[in-house]
Structures are given as C-alpha cells and as structure tokens.
mmCIF file of C-alpha atoms in Angstrom:
data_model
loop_
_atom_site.group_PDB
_atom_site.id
_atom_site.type_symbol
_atom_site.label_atom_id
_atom_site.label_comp_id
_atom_site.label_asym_id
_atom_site.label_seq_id
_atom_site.Cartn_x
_atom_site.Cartn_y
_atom_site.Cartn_z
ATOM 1 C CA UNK F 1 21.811 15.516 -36.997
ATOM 2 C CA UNK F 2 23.593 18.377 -39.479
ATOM 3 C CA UNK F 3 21.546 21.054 -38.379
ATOM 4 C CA UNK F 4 18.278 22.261 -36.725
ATOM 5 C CA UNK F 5 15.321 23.914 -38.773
ATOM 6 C CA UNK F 6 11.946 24.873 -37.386
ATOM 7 C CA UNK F 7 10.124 25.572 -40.319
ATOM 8 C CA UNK F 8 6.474 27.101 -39.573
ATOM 9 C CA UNK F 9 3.149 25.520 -41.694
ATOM 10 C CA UNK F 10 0.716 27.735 -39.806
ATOM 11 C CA UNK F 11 0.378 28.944 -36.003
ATOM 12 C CA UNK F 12 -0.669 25.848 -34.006
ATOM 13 C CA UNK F 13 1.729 23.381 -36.181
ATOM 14 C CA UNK F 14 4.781 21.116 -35.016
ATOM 15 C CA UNK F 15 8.290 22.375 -35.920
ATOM 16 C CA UNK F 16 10.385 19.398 -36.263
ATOM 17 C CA UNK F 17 13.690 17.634 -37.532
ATOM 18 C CA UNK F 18 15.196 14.584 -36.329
ATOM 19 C CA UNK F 19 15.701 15.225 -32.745
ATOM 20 C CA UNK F 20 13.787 18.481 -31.403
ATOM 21 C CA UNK F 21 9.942 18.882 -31.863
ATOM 22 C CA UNK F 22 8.565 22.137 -31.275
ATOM 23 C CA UNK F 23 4.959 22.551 -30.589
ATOM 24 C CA UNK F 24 3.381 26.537 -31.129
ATOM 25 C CA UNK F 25 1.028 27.078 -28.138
ATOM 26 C CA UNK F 26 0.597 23.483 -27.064
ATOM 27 C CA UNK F 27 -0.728 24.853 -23.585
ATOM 28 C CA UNK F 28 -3.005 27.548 -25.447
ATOM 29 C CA UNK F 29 -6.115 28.364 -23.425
ATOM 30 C CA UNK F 30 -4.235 27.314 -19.736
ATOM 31 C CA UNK F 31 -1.244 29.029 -19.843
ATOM 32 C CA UNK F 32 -1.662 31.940 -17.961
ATOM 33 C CA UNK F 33 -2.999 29.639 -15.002
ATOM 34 C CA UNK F 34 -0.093 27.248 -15.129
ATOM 35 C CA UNK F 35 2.393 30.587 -14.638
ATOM 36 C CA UNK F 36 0.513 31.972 -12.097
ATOM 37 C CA UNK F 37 0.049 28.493 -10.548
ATOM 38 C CA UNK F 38 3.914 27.525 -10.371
ATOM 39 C CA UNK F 39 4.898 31.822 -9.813
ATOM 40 C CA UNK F 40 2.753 30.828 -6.784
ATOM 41 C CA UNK F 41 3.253 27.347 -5.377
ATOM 42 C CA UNK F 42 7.146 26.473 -5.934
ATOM 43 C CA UNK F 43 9.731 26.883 -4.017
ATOM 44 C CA UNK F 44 11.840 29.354 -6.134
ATOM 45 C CA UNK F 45 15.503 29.637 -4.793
ATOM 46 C CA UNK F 46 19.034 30.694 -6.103
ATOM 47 C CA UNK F 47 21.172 27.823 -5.946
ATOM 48 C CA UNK F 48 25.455 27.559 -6.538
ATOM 49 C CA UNK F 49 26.518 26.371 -9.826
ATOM 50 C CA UNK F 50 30.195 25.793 -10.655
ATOM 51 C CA UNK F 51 32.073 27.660 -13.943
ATOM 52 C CA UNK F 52 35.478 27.133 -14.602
ATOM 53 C CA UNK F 53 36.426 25.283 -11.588
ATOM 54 C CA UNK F 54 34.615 28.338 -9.582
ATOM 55 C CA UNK F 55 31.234 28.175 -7.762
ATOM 56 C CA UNK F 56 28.526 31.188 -8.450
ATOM 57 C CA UNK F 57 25.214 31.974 -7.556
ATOM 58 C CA UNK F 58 22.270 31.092 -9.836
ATOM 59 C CA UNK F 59 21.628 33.992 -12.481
ATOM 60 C CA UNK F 60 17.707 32.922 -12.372
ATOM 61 C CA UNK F 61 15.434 31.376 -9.445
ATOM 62 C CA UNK F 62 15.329 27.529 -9.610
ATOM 63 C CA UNK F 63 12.943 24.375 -8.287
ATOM 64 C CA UNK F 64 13.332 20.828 -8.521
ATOM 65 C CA UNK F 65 10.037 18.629 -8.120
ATOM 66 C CA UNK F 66 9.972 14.992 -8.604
ATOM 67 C CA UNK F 67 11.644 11.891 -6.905
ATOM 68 C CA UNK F 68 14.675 11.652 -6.767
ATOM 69 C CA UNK F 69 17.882 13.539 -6.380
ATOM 70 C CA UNK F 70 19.344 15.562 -9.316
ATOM 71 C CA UNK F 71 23.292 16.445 -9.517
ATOM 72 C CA UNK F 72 24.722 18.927 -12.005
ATOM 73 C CA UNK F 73 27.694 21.717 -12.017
ATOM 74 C CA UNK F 74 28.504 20.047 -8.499
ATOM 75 C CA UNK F 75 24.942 21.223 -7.195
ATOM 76 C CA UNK F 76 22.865 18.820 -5.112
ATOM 77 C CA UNK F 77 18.901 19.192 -5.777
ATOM 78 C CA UNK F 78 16.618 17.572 -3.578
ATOM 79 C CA UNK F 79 12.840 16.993 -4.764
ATOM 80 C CA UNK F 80 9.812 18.901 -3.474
ATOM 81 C CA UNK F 81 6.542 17.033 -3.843
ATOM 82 C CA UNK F 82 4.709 17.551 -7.247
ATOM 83 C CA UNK F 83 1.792 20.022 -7.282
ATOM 84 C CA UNK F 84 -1.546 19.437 -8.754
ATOM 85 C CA UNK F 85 -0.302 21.765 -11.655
ATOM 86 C CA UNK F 86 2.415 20.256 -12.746
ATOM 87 C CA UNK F 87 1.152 16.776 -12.432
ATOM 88 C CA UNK F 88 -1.500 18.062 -14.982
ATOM 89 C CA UNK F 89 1.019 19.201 -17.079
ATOM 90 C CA UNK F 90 3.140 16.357 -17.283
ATOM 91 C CA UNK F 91 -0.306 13.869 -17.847
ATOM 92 C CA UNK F 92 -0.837 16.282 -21.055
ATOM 93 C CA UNK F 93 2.351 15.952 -22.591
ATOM 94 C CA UNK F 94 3.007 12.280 -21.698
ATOM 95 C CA UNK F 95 -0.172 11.315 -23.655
ATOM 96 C CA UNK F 96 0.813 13.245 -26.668
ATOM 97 C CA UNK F 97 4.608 12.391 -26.711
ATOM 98 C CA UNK F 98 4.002 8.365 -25.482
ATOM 99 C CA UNK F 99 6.706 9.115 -22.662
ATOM 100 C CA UNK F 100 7.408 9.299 -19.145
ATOM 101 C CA UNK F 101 8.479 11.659 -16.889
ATOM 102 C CA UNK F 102 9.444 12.064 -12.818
ATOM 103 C CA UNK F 103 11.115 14.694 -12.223
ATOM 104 C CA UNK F 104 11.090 18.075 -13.007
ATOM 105 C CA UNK F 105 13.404 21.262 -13.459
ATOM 106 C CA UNK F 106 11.721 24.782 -13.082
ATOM 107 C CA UNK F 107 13.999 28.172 -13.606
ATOM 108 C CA UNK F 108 12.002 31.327 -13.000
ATOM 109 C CA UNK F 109 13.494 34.495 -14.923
ATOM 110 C CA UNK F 110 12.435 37.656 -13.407
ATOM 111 C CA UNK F 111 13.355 40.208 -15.810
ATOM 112 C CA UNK F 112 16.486 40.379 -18.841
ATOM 113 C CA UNK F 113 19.146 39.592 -16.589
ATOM 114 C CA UNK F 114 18.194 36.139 -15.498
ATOM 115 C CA UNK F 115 19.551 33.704 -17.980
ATOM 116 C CA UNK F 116 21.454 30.150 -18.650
ATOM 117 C CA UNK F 117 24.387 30.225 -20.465
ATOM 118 C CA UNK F 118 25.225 27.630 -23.271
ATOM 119 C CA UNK F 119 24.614 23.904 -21.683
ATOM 120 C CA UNK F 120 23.387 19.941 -22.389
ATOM 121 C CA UNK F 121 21.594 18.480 -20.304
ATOM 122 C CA UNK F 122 23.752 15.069 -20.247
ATOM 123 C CA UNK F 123 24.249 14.078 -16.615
ATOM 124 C CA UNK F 124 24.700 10.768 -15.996
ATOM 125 C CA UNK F 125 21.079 10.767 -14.240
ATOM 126 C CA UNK F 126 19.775 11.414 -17.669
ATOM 127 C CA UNK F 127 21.116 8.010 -19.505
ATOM 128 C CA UNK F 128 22.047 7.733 -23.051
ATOM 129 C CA UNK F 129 19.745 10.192 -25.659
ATOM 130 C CA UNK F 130 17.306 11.547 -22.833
ATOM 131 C CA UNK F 131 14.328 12.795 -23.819
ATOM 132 C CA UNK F 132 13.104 16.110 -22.129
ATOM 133 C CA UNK F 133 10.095 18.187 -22.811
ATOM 134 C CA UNK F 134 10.325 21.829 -22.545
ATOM 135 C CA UNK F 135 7.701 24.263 -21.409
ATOM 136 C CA UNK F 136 7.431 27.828 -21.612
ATOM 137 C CA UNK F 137 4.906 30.155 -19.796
ATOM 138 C CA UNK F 138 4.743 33.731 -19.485
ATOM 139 C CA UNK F 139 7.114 36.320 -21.297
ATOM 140 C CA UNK F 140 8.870 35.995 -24.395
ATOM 141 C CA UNK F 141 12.487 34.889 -25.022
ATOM 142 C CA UNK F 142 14.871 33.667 -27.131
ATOM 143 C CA UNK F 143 15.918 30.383 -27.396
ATOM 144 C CA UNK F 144 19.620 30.227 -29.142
ATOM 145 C CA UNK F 145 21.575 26.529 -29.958
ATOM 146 C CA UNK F 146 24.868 25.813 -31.283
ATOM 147 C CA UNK F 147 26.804 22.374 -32.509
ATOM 148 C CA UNK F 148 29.523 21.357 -29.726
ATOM 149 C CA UNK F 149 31.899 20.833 -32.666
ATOM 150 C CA UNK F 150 31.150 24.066 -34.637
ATOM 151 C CA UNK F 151 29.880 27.203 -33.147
ATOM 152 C CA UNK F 152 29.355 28.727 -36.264
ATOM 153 C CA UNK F 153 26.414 26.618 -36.910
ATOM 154 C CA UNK F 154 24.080 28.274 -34.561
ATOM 155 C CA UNK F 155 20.017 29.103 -34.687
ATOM 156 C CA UNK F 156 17.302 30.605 -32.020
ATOM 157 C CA UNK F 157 14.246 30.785 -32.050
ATOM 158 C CA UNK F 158 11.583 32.653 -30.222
ATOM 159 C CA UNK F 159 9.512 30.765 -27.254
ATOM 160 C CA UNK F 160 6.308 31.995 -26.181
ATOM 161 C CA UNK F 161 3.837 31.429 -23.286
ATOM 162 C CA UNK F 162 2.558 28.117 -24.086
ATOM 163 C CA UNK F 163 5.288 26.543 -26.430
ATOM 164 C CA UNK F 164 6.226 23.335 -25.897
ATOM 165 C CA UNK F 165 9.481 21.822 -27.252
ATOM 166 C CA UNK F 166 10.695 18.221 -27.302
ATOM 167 C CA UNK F 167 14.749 17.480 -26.988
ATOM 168 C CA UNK F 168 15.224 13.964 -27.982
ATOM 169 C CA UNK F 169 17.855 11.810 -29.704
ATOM 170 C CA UNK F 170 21.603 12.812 -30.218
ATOM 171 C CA UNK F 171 20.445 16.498 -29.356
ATOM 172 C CA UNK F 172 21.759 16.876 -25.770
ATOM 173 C CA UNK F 173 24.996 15.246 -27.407
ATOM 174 C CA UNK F 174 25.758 17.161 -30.075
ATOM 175 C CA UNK F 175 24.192 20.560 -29.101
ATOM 176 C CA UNK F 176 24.671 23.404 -26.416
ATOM 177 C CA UNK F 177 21.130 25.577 -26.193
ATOM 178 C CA UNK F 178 20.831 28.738 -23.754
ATOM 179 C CA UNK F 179 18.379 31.790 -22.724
ATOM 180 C CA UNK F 180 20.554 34.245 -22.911
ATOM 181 C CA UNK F 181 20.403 37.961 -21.267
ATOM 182 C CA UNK F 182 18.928 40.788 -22.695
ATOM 183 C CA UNK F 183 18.882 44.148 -22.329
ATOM 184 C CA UNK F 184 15.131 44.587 -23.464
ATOM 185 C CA UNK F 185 11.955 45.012 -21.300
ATOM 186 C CA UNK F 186 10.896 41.453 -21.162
ATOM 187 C CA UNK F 187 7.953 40.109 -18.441
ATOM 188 C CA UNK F 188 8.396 37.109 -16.275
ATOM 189 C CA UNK F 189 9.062 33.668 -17.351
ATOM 190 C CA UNK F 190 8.974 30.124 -16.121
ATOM 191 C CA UNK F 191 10.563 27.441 -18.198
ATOM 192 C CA UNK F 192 9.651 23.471 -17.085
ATOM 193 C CA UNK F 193 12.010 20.646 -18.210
ATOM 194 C CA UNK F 194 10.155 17.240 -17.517
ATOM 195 C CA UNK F 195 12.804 14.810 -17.354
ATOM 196 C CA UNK F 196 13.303 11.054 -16.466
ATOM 197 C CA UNK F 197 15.954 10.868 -13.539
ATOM 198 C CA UNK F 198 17.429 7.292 -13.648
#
C-alpha cells in the first residue's frame, strides 16, 4: 500500500483502499446507548505502558474484555467477561465484515488530554496481517497515520460517534496511527478495537 485515501461518495458510504475500510455512522441510531452502556459497565483503569525503555502511566482509561491474555509495551491485560453490549456489537460487525473476533480493547478519553501516541498494533498475539475493527462512540477526534518508512506521508481523518473503521492487510505493518492531544473542548470518547488474540 503507497498511501491511504478516504474519499467520501455521500454520508453513510464506505471509505476504502486496499487495507483500511472506513464506514460513516455504521452504528447510527445505537450509538449513544453503546457509549453510555460501556461509560457504564467496564472496568475503566489506567494501566503502565513502557516508552523508551521507561514505564508511564496510561494517558487515557483502558479495558480489556475477551478471552485470553493480551501483552503489549511490557503490560499484562487480563480479560473481563464480555457484556451484553459489546457482544452485540461485535455480532453486527462480524456479519458485515465475514470475520471473527474474541477479544476486545476499550480506551476511554475523558477530555483533550487523553491520547495514544503513534503505534501498530503488531504483537505477536495478533499473527501475520491482523484484522481489527475500530469503533468510535461519543465525541469527536482526529484520527492521524503515518508510513513507518516515511513520516512525511501522513493523513487524519475525523472519527465520529458511530464510525466504524476496518485495519486489515499490510496496514499494522507499514503504518503508525494515533489520537493525538488537543487543546480544544472535546466531549468524551470510547474507542473499541475488536481483535482476534491467537
């Protein structure tokens, strides 16, 4: 993959290239319940991750749901049961995407602060070209990528409550994405990551 578009036909159309699908207000008449559902029922927590050989605190809340295990920056997640929610959520996008999922990673950001810097989601766990489906709900942000090999070839694009975007072939290998901060008023947001844990 050279580079990433997301070019818009109309409102509730797919954006797509060869290896990220993004689907406009996939979850459009439920969303509001799923983020009040998960705000509710999960157990949000700040966890360690490790930088530069260093470990820090969590700049967001975090959950892990699912069944098994989950290792990355030298952090050990251990599964809470699934909720009625998010089981719904993952039947919905299995039967449109043909795939299966058992785990899943939930990050809560509270206000502009929270954020994840630059990452891929390649842990062994993961296997070869994972595919992971990507759920926002509540407040707006931005949603920035950039090649491993070139940081000059970069893109965002805006996710709102409802958006649904699908990570799939070489993108984990040949692409960092991030939420980064911002200074602006922004509400509450919950971002979902169904993944297959091998």
């Amino acid at each position: 993959m050279d580079q990433l578009t997301f070019l818009q036909e109309n409102e509730n159309s797919s954006y797509a290239d060869d290896d990220v699908i993004l689907y406009k207000s996939f979850f459009s008449t439920k969303h509001f319940v799923y983020f009040t559902k998960c705000l509710d029922e999960l157990p949000w927590k700040k966890g360690k991750i490790e930088v530069w050989g260093k470990l820090h605190t969590t700049p967001r809340y975090e959950a892990w749901i699912g069944n098994k295990t989950y290792t990355y920056s030298r952090q050990i997640l251990t599964p809470t049961n699934w909720t009625p929610c998010l089981l719904e959520m993952k039947k919905f996008i299995e039967l449109k995407i043909g795939s299966k999922f058992n785990s899943v990673l939930a990050n809560l950001y509270q206000d502009g602060s929270h954020y994840v810097g630059y990452h891929s989601d390649d842990e062994e766990e993961l296997g070869n070209n994972p595919i992971i489906a990507s759920v926002s709900l509540g407040g707006s942000r931005r949603f920035c990528f950039r090649k491993k090999n070139n940081h000059s070839e970069k893109g965002e694009i805006l996710l709102n409550s409802g958006d649904l975007i699908i990570m799939k072939g070489n993108f984990q290998k040949d692409w960092q994405h991030c939420v980064p901060k911002t200074a602006k008023k922004v509400s509450p947001r919950i971002n979902l990551t169904f993944r297959q844990i091998n």
